[in-house]
Coordinates of C-alpha atoms in Angstrom, one line a residue:
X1 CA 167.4 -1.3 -88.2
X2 CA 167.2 2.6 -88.3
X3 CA 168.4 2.8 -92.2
X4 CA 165.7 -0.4 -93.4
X5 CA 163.0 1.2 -91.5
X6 CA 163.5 4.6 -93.3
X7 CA 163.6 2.7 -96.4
X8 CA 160.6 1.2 -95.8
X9 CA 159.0 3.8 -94.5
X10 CA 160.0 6.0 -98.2
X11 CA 159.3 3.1 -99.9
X12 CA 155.7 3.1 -98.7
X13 CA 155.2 6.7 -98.8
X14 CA 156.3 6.8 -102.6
X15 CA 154.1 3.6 -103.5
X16 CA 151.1 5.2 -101.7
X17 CA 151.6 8.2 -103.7
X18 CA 153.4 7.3 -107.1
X19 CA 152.4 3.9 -108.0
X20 CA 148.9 4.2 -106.5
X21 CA 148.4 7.0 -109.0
X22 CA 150.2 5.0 -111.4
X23 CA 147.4 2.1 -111.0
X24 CA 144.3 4.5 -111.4
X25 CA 145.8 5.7 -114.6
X26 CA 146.5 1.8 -115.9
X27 CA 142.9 1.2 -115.0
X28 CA 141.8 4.3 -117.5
X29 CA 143.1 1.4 -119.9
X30 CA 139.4 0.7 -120.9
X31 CA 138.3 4.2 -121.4
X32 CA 141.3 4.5 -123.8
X33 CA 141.2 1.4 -125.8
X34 CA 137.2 1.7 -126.2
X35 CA 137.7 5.8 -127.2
X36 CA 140.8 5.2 -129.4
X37 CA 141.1 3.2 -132.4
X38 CA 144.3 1.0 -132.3
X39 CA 145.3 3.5 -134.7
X40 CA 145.4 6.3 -133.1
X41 CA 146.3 4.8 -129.7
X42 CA 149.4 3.6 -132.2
X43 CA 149.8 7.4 -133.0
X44 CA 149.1 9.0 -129.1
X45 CA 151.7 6.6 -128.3
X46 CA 154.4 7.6 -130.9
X47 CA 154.2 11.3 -129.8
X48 CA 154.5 10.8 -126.3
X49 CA 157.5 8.1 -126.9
X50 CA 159.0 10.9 -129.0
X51 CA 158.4 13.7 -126.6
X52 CA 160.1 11.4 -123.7
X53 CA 163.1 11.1 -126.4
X54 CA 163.4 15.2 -126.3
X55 CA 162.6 15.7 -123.0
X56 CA 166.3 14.9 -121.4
X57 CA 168.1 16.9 -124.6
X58 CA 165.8 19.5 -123.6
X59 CA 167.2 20.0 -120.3
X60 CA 170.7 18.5 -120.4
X61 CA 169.2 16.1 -117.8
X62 CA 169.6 18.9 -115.0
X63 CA 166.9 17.2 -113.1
X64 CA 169.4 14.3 -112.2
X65 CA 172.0 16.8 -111.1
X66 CA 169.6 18.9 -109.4
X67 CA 168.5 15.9 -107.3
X68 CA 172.2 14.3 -106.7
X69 CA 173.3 17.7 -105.3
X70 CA 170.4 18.6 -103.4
X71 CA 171.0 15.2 -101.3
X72 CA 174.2 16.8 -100.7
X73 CA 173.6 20.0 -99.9
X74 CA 172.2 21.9 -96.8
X75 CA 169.7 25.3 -97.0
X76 CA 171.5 27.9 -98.7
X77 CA 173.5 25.7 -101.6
X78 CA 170.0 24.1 -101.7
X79 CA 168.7 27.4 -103.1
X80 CA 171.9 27.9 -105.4
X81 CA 171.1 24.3 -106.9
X82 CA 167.4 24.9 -107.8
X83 CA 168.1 28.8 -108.9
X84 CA 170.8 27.2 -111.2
X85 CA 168.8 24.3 -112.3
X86 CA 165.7 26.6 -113.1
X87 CA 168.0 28.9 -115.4
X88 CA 169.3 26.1 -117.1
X89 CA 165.8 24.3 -117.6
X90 CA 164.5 27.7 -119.0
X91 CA 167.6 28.5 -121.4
X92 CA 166.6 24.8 -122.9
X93 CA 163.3 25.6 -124.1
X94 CA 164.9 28.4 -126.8
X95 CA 167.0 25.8 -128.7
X96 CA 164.2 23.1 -128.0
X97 CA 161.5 25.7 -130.1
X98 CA 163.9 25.5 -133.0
X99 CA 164.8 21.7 -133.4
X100 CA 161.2 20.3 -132.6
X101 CA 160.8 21.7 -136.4
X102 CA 162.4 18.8 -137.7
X103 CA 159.6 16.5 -136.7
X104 CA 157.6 18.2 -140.0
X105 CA 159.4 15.8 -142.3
X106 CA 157.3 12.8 -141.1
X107 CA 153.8 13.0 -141.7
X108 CA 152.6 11.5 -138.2
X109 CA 153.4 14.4 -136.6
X110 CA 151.5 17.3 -138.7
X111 CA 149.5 19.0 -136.6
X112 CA 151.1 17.5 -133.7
X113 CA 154.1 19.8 -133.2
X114 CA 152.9 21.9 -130.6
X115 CA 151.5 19.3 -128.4
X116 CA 154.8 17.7 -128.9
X117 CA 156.5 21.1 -127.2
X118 CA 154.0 21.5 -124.4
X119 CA 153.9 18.3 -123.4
X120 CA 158.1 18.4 -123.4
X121 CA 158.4 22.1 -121.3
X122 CA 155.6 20.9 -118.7
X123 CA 156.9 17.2 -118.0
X124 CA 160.7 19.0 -117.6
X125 CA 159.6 21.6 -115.1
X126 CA 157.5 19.3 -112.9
X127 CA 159.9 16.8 -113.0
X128 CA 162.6 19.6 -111.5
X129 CA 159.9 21.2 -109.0
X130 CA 159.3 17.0 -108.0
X131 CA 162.9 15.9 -107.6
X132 CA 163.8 19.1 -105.9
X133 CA 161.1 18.5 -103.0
X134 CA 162.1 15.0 -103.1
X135 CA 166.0 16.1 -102.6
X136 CA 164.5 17.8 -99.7
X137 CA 164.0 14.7 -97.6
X138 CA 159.7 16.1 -98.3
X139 CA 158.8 12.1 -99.8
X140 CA 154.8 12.8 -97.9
X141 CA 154.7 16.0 -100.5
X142 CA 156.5 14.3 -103.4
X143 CA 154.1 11.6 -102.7
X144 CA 151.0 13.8 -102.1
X145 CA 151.6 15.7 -105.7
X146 CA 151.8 12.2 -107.5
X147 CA 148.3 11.3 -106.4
X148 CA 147.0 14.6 -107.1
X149 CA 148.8 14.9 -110.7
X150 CA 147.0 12.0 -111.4
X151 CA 143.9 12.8 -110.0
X152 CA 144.4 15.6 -112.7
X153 CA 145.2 14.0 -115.6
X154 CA 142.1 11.7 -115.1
X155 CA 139.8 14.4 -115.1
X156 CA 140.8 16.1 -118.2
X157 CA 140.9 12.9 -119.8
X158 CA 137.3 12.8 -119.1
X159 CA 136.8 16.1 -120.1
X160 CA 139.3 16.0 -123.2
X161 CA 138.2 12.4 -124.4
X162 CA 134.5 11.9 -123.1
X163 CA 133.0 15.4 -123.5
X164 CA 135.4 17.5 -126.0
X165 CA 136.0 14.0 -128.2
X166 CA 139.5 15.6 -128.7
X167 CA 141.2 12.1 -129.4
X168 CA 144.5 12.0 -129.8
X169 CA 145.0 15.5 -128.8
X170 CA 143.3 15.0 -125.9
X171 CA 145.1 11.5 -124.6
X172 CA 148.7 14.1 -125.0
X173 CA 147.3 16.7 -123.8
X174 CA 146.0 16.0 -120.1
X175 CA 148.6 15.1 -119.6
X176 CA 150.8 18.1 -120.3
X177 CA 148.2 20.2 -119.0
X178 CA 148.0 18.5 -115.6
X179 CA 151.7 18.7 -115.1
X180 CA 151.6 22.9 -115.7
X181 CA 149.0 23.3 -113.0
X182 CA 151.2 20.7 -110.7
X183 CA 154.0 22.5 -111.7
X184 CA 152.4 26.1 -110.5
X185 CA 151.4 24.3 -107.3
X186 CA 154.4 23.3 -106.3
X187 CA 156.5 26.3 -107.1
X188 CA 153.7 29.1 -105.0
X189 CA 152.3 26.8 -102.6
X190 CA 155.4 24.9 -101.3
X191 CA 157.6 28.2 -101.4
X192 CA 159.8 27.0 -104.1
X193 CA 159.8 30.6 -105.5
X194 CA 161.3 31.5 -102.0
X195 CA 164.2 29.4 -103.4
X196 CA 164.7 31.2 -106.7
X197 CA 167.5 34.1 -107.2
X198 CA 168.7 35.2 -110.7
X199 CA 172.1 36.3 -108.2
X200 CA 172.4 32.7 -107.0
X201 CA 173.5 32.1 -110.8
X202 CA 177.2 30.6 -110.9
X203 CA 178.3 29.2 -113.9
X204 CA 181.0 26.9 -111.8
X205 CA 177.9 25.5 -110.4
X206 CA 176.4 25.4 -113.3
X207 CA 179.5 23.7 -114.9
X208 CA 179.3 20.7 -112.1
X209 CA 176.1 19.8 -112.0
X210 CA 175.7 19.9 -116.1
X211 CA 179.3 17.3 -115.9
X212 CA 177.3 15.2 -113.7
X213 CA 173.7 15.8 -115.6
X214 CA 175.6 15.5 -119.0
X215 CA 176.1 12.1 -119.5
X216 CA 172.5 10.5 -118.1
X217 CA 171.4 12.4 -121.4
X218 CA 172.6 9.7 -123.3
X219 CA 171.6 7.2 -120.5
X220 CA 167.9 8.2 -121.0
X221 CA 168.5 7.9 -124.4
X222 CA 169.8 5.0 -124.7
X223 CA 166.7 3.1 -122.5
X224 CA 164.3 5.0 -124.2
X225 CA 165.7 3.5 -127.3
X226 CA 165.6 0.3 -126.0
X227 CA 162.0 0.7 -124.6
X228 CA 160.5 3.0 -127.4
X229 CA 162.5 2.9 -131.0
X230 CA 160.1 -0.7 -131.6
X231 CA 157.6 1.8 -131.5
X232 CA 158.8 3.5 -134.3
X233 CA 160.3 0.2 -136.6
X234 CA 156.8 -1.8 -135.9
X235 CA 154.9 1.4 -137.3
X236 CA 157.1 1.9 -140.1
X237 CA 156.9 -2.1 -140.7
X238 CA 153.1 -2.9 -139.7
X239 CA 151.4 0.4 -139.5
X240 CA 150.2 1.9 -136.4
X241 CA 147.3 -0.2 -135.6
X242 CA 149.9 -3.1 -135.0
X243 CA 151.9 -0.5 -132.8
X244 CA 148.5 0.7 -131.0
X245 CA 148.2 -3.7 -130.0
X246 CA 151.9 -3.0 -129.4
X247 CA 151.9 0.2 -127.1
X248 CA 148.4 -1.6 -125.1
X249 CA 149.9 -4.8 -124.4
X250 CA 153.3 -2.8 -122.8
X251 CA 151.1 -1.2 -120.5
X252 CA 150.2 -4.4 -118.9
X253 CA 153.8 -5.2 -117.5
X254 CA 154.6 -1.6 -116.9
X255 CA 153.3 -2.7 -113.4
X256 CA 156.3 -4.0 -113.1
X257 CA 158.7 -1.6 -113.8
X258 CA 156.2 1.1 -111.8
X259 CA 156.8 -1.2 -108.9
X260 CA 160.8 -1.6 -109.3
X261 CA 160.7 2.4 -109.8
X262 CA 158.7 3.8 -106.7
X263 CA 161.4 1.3 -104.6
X264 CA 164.3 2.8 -106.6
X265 CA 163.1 6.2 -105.7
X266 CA 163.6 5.7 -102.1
X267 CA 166.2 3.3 -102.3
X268 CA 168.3 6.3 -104.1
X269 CA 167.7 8.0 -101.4
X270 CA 168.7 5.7 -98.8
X271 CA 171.8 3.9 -100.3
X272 CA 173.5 7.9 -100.0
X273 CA 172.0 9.3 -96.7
X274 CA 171.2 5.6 -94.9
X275 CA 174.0 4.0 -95.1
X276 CA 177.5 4.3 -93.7
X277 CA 180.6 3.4 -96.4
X278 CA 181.7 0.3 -94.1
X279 CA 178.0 -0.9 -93.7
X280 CA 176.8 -0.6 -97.7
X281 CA 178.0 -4.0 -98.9
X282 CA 175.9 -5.9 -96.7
X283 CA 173.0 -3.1 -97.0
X284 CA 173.1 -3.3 -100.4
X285 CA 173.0 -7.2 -100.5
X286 CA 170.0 -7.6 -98.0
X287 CA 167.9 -5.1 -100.3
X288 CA 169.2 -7.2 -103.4
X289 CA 168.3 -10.2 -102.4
X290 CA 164.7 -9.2 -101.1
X291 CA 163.8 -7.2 -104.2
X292 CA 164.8 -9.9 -106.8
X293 CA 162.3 -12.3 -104.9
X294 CA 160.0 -9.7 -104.8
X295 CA 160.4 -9.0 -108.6
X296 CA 160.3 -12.6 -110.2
X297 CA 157.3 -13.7 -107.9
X298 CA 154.9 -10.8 -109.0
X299 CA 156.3 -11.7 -112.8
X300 CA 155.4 -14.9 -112.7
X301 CA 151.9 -14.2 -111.6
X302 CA 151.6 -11.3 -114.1
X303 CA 152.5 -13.5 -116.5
X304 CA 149.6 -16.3 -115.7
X305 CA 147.1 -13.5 -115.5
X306 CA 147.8 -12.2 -119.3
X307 CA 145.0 -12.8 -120.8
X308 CA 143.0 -12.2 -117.8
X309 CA 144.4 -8.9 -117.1
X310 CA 143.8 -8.1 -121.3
X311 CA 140.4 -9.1 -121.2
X312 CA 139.3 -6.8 -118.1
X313 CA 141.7 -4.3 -119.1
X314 CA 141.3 -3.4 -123.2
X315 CA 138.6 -3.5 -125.3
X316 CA 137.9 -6.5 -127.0
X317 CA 139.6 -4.9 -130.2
X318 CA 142.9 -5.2 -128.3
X319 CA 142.4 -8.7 -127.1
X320 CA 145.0 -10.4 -129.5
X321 CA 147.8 -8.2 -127.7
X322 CA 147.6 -10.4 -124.8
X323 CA 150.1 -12.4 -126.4
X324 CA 152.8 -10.3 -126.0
X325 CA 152.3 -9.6 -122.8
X326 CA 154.5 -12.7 -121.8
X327 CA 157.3 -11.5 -123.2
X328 CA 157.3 -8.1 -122.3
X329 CA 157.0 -9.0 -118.6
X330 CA 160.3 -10.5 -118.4
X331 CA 161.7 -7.3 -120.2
X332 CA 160.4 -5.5 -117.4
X333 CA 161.7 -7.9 -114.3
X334 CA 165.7 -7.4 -116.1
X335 CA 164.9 -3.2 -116.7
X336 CA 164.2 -3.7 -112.8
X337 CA 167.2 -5.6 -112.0
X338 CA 169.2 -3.3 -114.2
X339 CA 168.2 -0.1 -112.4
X340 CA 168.8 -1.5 -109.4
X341 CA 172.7 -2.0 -110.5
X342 CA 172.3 1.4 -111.9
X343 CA 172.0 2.5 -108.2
X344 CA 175.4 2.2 -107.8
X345 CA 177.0 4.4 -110.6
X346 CA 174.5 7.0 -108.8
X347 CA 175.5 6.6 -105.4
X348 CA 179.5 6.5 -106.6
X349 CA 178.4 9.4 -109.3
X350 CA 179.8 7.3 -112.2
X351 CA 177.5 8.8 -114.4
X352 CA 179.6 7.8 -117.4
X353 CA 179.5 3.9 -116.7
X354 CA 175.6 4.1 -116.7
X355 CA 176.1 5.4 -119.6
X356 CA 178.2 3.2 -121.8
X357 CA 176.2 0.2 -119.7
X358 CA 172.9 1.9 -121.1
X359 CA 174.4 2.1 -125.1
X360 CA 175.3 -1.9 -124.8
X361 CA 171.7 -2.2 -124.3
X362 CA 170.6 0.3 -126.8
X363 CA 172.7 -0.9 -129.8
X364 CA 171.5 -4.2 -129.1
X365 CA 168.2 -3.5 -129.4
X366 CA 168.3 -1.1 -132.7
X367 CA 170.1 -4.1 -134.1
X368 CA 167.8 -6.7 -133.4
X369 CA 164.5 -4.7 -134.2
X370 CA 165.5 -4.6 -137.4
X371 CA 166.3 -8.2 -137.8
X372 CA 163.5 -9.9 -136.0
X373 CA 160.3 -6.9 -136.6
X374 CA 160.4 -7.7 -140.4
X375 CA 159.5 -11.3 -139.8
X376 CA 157.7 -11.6 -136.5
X377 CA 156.0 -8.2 -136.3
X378 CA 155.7 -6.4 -132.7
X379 CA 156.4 -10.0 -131.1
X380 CA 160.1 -9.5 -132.9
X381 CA 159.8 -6.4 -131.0
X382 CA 159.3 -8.1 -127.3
X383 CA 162.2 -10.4 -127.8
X384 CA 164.8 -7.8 -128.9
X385 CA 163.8 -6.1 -125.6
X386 CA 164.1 -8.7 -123.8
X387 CA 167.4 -9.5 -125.3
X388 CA 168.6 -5.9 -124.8
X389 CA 167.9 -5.7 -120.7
X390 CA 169.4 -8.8 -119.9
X391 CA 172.7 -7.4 -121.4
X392 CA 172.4 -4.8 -119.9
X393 CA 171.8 -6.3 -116.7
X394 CA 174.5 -9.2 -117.1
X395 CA 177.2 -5.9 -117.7
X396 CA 175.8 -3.9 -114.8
X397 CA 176.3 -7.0 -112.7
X398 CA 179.8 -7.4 -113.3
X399 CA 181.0 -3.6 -114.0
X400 CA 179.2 -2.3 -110.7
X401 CA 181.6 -4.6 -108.4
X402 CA 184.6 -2.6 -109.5
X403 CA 182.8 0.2 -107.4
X404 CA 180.9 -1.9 -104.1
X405 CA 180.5 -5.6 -104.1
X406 CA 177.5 -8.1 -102.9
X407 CA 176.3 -10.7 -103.3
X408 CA 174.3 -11.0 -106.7
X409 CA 172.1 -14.2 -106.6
X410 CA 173.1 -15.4 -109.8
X411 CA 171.9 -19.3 -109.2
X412 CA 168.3 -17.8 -108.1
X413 CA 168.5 -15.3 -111.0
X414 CA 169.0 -18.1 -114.1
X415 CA 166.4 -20.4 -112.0
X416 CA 163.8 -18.0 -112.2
X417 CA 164.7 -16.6 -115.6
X418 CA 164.5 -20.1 -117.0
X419 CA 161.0 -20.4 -114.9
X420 CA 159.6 -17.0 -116.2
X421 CA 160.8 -18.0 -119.7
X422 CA 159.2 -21.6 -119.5
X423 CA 155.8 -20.1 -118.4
X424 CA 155.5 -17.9 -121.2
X425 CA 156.1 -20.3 -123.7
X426 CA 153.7 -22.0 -122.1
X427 CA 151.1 -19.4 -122.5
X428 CA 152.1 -18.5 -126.0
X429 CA 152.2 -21.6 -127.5
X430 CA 148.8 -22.3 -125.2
X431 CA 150.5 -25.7 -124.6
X432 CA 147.7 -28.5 -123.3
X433 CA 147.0 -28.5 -119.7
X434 CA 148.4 -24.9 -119.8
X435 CA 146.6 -23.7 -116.2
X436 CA 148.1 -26.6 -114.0
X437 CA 151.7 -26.1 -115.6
X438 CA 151.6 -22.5 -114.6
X439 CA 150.2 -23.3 -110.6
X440 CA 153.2 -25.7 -110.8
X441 CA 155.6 -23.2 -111.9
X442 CA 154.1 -20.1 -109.5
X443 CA 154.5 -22.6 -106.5
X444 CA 158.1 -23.5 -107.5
X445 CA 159.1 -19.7 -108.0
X446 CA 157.1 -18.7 -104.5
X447 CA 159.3 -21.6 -102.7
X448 CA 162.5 -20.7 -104.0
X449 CA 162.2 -16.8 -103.6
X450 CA 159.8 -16.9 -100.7
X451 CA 161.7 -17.8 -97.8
X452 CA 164.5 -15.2 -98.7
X453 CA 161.6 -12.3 -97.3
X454 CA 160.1 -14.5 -94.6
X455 CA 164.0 -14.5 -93.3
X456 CA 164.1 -11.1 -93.3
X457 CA 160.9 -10.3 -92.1
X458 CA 162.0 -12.4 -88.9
X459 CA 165.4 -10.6 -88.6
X460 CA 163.8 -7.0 -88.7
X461 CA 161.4 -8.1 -86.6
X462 CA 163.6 -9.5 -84.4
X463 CA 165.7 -6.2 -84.1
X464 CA 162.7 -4.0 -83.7
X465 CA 161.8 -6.4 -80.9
X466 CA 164.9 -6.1 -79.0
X467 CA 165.2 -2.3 -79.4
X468 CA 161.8 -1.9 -77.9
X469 CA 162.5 -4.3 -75.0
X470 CA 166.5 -1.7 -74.2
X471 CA 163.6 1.1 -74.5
X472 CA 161.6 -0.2 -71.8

């Protein structure tokens, strides 16, 4: 009971905090799509999805390693991670100044180049402050600066977009700037600095955690690639009005993925410190279970709620993205799914199989970007990424039970696929009688994933009510 409740507990926390400030940001949605042409939307989007490209070469992806060894580690060889993570982080920003230079041969980014390398150096240093506070069992402050970053960002978009009419410079740029003041806040008023010691600096240290950071370079990589390079092959294809439709409609199912992420953040967490090596079979198989209900059901009602959601959500120039929407949403449910598996090369530090897993997925999509953008425009785009996360899923599925086995739900995983798959056909094709076919299919997916959480409400509760009655 003690581990599910901590999970829970985390789980909440981290919602509260990251995907709460995660929503108010999606529902800035309006001011951005009324303030920005598609256009330059198309353009805001193609620096930031190249900035999140650099950000892990930047680094070497120490922020993972600084995380994974933190959870390990106890109050001194805490402060020997972060000192060692902080040199390396600020050793990356030399090489960083000199190969961001390259970006001059494409026209998009003239004038850009700067904002490219702010935005690059901020995002990496929060991110390390974050995770290390996180690493630190401290979820209420990890949680507390997520609301607070965001709280940020929305101001200076206000001040950056409504009063300084900065456009596309000012969409990057609150951003960047909100996560250097963050970043300052953290390090003084949380007594990170405290933690920091040029004479903590070993480079055997620095040599494990960079063996174990190392490969989840490529890792990022490769699902950026399969989550961003349509950016770049619908822009070069269709211009970047059709990627601004593009880059809007994505943010719509992001909900999905924000929701799968806050869990994974405290599920990380849990499946290392909660969980005792005779009991994580089964603890991993309950959480499965419950989250792939939990993930197909909201789906299926994102998916109904399209157009909806595009109408109150974009301007009216957007509207027409709403049909990609569909599509994306089920790429989003399988990128969930997938980093759940992904879990597991964590918890066993098989950094290496994530990896390779993460390439499958990649190649696949670079591959069929090319084939299907050229005749189908961005919606080309939303099947190859659908395409590319179920592979990557259907290999994580298999490859992880080399390291822990559970059960994986396939029957209830193809039933809802094919159900998720059906209702956006439905809604793409805007087949007659569309509404009542989609209340039929939401039913059908709430009975058959539904009574998997009830069950396990009942069983928690259940234990918690027998614990308080040997407390009594």
């Amino acid at each position: 009971m003690g581990k599910y409740k901590k999970l829970l507990s985390n789980t909440a926390i981290l919602g509260a905090g990251t995907f709460t400030s995660k929503v108010l940001v999606f529902l800035l949605m309006p001011l951005y799509t009324a303030l920005l042409s598609t256009e330059q939307f198309g353009t805001a989007d193609i620096l930031t999805q190249t900035a999140n490209l650099l950000i892990p070469l930047a680094c070497l992806g120490i922020s993972d390693g600084l995380f994974r060894f933190t959870l390990d580690a106890h109050n001194d060889d805490r402060k020997r991670i972060f000192s060692n993570a902080l040199v390396v982080m600020l050793a990356g920003m030399i090489p960083l100044a000199a190969i961001i230079q390259l970006l001059r041969f494409a026209h998009i980014f003239d004038g850009y180049i700067w904002l490219v390398f702010i935005y690059i150096c901020a995002a990496n240093l929060h991110a390390l402050c974050a995770n290390y506070i996180r690493a630190c069992d401290k979820t209420k402050t990890f949680a507390l600066q997520g609301i607070a970053n965001t709280v940020l960002t929305i101001a200076l978009n206000v001040l950056f977009l409504v009063v300084f009419d900065m456009g596309v410079t000012g969409y990057v740029l609150s951003v960047a700037v909100s996560d250097i003041i963050l970043t300052v806040v953290l390090f003084f008023a949380c007594g990170l600095y405290k933690d920091v010691s040029i004479r903590l600096t070993e480079k055997k240290l620095i040599g494990s955690m960079l063996k174990f950071s190392i490969p989840y370079i490529p890792t990022t990589l490769m699902w950026m690639i399969t989550s961003a390079c349509d950016r770049f092959i619908v822009t070069a294809y269709s211009g970047a009005a059709e990627n601004g439709l593009y880059a809007a409609a994505y943010k719509l199912p992001t909900l999905i993925s924000l929701a799968g992420g806050v869990f994974i953040e405290a599920w990380q967490f849990s499946s290392v410190n909660d969980a005792k090596a005779e009991e994580r079979s089964k603890f991993f198989a309950n959480v499965y279970k419950n989250y792939v209900a939990i993930m197909f059901m909201g789906t299926s009602l994102l998916i109904v709620l399209s157009k909806v959601l595009t109408v109150l959500l974009l301007d009216d120039s957007y509207y027409v993205s709403w049909k990609y929407v569909p599509v994306l949403a089920i790429a989003m449910v399988f990128s969930a799914l997938s980093a759940f598996m992904g879990s597991v090369y964590f918890l066993e530090k098989r950094s290496m199989r994530s990896m390779l897993t993460a390439s499958v997925g990649a190649f696949t999509n670079l591959v069929l970007n090319f084939l299907l953008i050229p005749a189908y425009g961005a919606m080309g785009a939303a099947v190859a990424t659908v395409v590319s996360y179920m592979a990557v899923y259907a290999i994580r599925a298999y490859d992880t039970g080399k390291y822990l086995r559970f059960g994986l739900c396939i029957p209830r995983v193809i039933i809802n696929s094919a159900l998720l798959i059906a209702q956006a056909a439905i809604m793409i094709f805007e087949v007659p009688f569309w509404l009542y076919l989609q209340i039929g299919i939401i039913i059908l997916t709430v009975l058959i994933n539904g009574r998997e959480i009830i069950k396990t409400a009942l069983e928690l509760l259940s234990k918690f009510l027998k614990n308080k009655e040997k407390n009594i």
